[in-house]
XYZ file of C-alpha atoms in Angstrom:
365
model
C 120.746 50.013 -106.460
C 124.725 49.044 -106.585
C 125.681 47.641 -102.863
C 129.632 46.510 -102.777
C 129.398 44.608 -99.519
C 127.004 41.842 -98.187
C 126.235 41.531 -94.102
C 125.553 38.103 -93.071
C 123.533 39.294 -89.486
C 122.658 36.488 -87.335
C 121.475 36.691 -83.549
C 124.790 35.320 -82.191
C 124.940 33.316 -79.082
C 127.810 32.662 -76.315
C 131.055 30.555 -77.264
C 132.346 29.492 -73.707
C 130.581 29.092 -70.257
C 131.772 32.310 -68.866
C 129.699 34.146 -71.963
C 126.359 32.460 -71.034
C 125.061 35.135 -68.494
C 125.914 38.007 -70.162
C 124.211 37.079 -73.547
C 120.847 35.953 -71.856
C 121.022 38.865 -70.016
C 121.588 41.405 -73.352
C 118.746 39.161 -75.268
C 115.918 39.962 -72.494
C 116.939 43.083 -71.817
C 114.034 45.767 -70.780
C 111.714 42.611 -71.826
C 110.499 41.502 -68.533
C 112.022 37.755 -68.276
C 112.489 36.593 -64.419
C 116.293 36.313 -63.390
C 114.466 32.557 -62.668
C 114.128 32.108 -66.244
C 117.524 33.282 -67.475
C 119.265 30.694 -65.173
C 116.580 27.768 -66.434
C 117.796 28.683 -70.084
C 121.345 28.746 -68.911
C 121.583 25.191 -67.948
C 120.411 24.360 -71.662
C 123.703 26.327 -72.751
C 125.619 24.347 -70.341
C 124.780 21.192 -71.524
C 125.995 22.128 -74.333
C 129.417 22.915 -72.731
C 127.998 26.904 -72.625
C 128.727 27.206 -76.616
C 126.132 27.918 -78.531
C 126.506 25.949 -82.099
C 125.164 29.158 -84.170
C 128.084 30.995 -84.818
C 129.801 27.663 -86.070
C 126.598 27.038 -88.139
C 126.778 31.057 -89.854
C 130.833 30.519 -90.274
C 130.051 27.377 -92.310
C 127.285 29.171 -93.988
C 129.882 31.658 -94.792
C 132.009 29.667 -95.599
C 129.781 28.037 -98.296
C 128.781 31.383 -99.429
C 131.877 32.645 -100.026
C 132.504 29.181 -102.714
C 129.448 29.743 -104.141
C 129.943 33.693 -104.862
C 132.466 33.478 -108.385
C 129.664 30.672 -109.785
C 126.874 32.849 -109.318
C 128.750 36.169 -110.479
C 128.344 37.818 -107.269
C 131.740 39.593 -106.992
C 130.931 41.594 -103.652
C 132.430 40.329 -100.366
C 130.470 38.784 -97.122
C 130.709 39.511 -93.705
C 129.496 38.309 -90.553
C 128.059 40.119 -87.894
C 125.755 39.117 -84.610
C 123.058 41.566 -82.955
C 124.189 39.964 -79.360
C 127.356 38.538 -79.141
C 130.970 39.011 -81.468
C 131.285 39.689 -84.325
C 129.132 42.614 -83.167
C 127.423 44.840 -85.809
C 128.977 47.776 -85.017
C 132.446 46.453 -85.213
C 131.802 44.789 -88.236
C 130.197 47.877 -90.250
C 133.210 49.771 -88.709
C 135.445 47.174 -90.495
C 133.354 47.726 -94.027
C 133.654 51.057 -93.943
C 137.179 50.762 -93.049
C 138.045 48.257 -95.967
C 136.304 50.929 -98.702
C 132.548 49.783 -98.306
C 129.628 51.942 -98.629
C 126.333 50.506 -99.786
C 125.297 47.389 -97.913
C 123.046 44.395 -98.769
C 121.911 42.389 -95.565
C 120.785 38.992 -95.280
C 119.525 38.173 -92.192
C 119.045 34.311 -90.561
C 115.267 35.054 -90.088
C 112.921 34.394 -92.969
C 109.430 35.535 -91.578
C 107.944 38.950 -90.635
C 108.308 39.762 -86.700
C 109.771 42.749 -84.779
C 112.653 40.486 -83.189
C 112.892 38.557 -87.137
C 113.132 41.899 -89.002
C 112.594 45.404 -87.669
C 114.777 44.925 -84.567
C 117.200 43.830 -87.185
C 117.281 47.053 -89.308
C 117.437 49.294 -85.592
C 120.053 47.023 -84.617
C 121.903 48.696 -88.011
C 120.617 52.351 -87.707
C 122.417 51.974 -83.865
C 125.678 50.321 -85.359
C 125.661 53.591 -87.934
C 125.140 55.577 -85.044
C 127.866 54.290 -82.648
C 130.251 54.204 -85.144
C 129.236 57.968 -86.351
C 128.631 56.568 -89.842
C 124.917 57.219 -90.101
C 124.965 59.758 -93.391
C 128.552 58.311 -94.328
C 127.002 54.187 -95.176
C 123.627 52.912 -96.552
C 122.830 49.018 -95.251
C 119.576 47.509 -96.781
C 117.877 44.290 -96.123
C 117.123 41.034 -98.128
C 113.238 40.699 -97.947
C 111.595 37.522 -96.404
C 112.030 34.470 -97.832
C 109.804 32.049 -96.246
C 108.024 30.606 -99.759
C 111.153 30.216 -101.499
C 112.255 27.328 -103.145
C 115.732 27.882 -101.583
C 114.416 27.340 -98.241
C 111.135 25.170 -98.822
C 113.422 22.411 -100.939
C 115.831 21.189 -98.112
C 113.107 20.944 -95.671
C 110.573 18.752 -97.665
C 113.434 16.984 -98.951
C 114.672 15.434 -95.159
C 110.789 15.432 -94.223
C 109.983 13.073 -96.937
C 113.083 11.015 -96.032
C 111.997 10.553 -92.544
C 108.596 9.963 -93.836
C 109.993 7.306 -95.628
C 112.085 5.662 -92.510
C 108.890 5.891 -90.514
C 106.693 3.831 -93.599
C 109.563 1.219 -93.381
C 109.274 1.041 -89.639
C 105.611 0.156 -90.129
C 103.852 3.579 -88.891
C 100.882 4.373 -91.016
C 101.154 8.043 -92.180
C 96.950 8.480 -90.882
C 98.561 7.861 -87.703
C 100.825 10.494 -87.535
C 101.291 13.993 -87.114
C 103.628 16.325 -88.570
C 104.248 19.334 -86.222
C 106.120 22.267 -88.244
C 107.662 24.176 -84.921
C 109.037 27.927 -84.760
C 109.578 30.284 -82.129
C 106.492 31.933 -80.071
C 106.587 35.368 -79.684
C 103.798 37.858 -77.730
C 100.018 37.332 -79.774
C 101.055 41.448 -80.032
C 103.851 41.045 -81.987
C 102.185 38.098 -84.065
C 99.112 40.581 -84.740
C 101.052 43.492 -85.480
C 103.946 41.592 -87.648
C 103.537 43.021 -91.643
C 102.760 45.926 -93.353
C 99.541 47.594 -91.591
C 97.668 47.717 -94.618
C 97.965 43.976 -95.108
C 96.872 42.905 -91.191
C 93.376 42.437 -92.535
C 94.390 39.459 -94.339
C 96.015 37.445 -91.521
C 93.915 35.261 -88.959
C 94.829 36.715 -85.368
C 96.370 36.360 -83.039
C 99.613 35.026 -85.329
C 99.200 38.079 -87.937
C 101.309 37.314 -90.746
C 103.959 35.647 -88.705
C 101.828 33.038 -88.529
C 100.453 32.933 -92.148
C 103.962 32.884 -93.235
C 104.730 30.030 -91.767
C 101.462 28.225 -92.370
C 102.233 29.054 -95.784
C 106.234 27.898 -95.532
C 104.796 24.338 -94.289
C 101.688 24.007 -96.849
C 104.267 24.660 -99.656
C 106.677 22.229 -97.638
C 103.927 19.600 -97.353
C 103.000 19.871 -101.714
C 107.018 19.057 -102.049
C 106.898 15.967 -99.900
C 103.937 14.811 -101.918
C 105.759 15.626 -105.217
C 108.493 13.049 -103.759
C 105.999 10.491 -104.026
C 105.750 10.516 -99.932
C 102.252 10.433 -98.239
C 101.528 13.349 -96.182
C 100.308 12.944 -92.799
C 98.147 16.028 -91.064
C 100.033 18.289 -90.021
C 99.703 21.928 -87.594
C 101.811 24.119 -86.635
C 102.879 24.858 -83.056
C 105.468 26.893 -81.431
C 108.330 26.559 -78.607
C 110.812 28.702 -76.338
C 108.705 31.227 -75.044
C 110.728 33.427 -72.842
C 108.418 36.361 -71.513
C 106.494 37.438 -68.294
C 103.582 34.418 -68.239
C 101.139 37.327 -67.507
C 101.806 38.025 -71.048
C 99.619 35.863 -73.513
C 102.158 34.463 -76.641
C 101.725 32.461 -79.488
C 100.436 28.377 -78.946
C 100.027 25.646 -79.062
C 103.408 24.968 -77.157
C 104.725 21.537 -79.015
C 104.494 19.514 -75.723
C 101.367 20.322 -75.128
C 100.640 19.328 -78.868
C 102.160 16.281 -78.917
C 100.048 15.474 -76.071
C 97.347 16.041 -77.721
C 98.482 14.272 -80.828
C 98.385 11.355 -78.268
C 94.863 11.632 -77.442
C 93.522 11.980 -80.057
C 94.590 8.829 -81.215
C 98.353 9.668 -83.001
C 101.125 6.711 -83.058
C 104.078 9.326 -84.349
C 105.231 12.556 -84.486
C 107.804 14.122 -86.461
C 108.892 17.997 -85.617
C 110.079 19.653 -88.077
C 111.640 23.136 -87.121
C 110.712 25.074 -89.635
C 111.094 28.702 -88.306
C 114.689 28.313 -87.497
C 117.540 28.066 -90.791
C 119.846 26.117 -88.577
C 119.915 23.805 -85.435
C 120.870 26.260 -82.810
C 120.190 25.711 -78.953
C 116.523 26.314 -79.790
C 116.041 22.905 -81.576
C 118.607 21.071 -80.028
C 117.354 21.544 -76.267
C 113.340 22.146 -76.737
C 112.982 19.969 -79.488
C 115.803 17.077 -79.768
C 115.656 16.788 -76.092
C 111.948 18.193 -74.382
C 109.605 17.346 -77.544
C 111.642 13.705 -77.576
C 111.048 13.851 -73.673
C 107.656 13.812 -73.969
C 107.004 12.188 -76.916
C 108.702 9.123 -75.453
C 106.754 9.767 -71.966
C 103.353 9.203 -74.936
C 104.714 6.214 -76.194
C 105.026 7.708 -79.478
C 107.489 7.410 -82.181
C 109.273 10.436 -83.063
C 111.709 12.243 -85.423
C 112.908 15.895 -85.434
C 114.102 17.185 -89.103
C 116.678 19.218 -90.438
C 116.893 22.768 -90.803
C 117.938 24.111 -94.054
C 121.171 24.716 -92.945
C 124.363 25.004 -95.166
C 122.230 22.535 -98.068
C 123.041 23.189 -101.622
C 119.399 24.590 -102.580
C 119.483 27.001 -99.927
C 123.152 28.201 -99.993
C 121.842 28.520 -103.769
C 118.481 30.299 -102.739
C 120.178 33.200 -100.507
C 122.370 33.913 -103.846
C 119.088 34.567 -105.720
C 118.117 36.896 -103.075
C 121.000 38.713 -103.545
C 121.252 38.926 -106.784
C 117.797 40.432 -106.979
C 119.041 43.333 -105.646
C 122.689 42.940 -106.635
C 121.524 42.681 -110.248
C 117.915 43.140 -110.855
C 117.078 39.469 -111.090
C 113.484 37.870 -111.264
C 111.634 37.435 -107.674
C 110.861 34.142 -107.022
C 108.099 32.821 -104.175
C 105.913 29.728 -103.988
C 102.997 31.002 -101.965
C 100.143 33.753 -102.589
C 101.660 35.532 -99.892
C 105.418 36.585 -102.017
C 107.123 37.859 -103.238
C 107.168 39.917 -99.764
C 108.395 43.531 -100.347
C 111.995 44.448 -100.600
C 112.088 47.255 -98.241
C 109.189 47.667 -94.970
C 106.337 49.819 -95.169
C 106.544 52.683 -92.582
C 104.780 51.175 -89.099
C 105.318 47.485 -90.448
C 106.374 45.133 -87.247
C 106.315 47.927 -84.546
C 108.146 47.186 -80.939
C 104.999 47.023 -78.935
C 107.216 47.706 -75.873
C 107.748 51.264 -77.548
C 105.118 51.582 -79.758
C 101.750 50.332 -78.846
C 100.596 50.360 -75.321
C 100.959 47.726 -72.653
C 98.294 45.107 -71.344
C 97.256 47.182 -68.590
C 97.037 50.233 -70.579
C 95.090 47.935 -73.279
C 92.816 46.917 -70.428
C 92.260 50.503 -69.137
């Protein structure tokens, strides 16, 4: 297919105090969160002067994008678009469509399989068409996951093995340490339910294959750092910022209560390394730079955080070989048994269980 626009879609996140509110409130919508909640999470956007450091990161993503284009031959412009605060997606599309565009390739800032990661992503498009009365009049497709590859695995095993290194000079033995690869929980529903149906079989529940995705992201992650020359410690994966009712079971461990248990079990370090995130937004900086260092120091325990792929040459250099897949029929490239992950969903793939599949109490009729 020919596409003569690219969509950088991101979450989004508030850019002044007043905006804080508003955006929580939009996120959780219809989702159950206590007002008691909301106002907790507020006070991390706060302390961060109420701007969330996203959109900065996705302009300078952009930014690098848009220098890397002419090298790569991609000669299709990017644009930038949020599914919760400005650049909105319907005011952006409005603005392709405007400047000439008709067939859109989207790459999204989420590179596993999860309603909220991918499907809510293409609705969030389908109602953008919609409001702008441009359903039958554009076409927007999405980039497929790209969890295992080398784009994204490279700058994460790259500032892993460096901090492995720092930690070897300060005189930690890598048996007693623990690396703790960290991503966002979501509902064991949505984990269980995440991929095409006719490939659930082959995940472990509850995590479905948004966990195996990422359990294959870190294993592949883990085989770079060891490449380096760097001796792996054990690692596990755990997860962070869970946001729903607590009657509702999600995703764990939680990485505080891991890095407790790191601690009795023996552990003298830690090192967290988000990988379910392509940037440090509030996510890392407050649960994981601030509580998982909270609590690591309460343990006694030495402790890093790592870097996020971010705006780093290999994966500025990895989202152009997505594109160009599609843009121009290039070879797919994935690490793990798991990829190359389909190019377009398969019909029932990542359903909203809110919509789709029946509540807990219904379940437990």
């Amino acid at each position: 297919m020919s596409y003569d626009a690219i969509l950088l879609a991101s979450f989004g996140g508030p850019e002044g105090p007043d905006e804080v509110m508003p955006f929580l409130e939009r996120v959780t919508a219809g989702r159950g969160v206590p007002y008691e909640r909301l106002v907790d999470v507020s006070h991390h956007y706060m302390a961060l002067g109420g701007v969330s450091p996203i959109n900065q990161q996705n302009r300078e993503l952009l930014d690098a994008l848009r220098q890397r284009f002419p090298e790569r031959g991609i000669d299709v412009p990017i644009y930038f678009g949020n599914r919760n605060s400005e650049p909105y997606f319907a005011d952006v599309i409005q603005q392709m469509y405007d400047d000439g565009h008709r067939r859109v390739l989207a790459w999204v800032t989420s590179a596993y399989s999860s309603y909220s990661g991918c499907r809510q992503y293409r609705e969030n498009f389908y109602k953008a068409l919609e409001d702008t009365d441009l359903v039958d009049k554009m076409t927007i497709d999405k980039v497929r996951h790209y969890f295992d590859h080398p784009g994204f695995v490279t700058p994460v095993a790259e500032d892993l093995a460096s901090h492995l290194a720092r930690m070897a000079s300060e005189g930690v033995d890598p048996a007693d340490a623990v690396v703790m690869f960290a991503t966002h929980s979501v509902p064991n529903t949505m984990g269980e339910t995440s991929g095409p149906p006719a490939r659930r079989g082959e995940f472990e529940q509850p995590g479905g294959a948004y966990a195996a995705q990422h359990l294959a992201a870190a294993a592949l992650v883990i085989s770079e750092v060891e490449r380096r020359g760097q001796v792996a410690p054990d690692w596990e994966l755990v997860y962070q910022s869970r946001s729903g009712s607590p009657s509702v079971p999600w995703l764990e461990p939680d990485v505080n209560d891991a890095i407790r248990a790191a601690k009795a079990r023996g552990k003298k370090a830690v090192l967290v390394s988000p990988l379910g995130f392509v940037s440090d937004h509030v996510e890392v900086i407050w649960d994981l730079d601030n509580e998982a260092k909270e609590t690591a120091e309460e343990e006694d325990l030495w402790f890093a955080r790592t870097a996020t792929a971010g705006t780093h040459e290999a994966f500025v250099d990895g989202i152009c070989d997505l594109l160009l897949e599609r843009l121009q029929g290039t070879e797919k490239v994935a690490l793990s048994a798991l990829g190359p992950w389909p190019e377009f969903c398969a019909v029932g793939c990542c359903p909203n269980s809110r919509r789709e599949l029946p509540t807990v109490a219904e379940a437990s009729a």
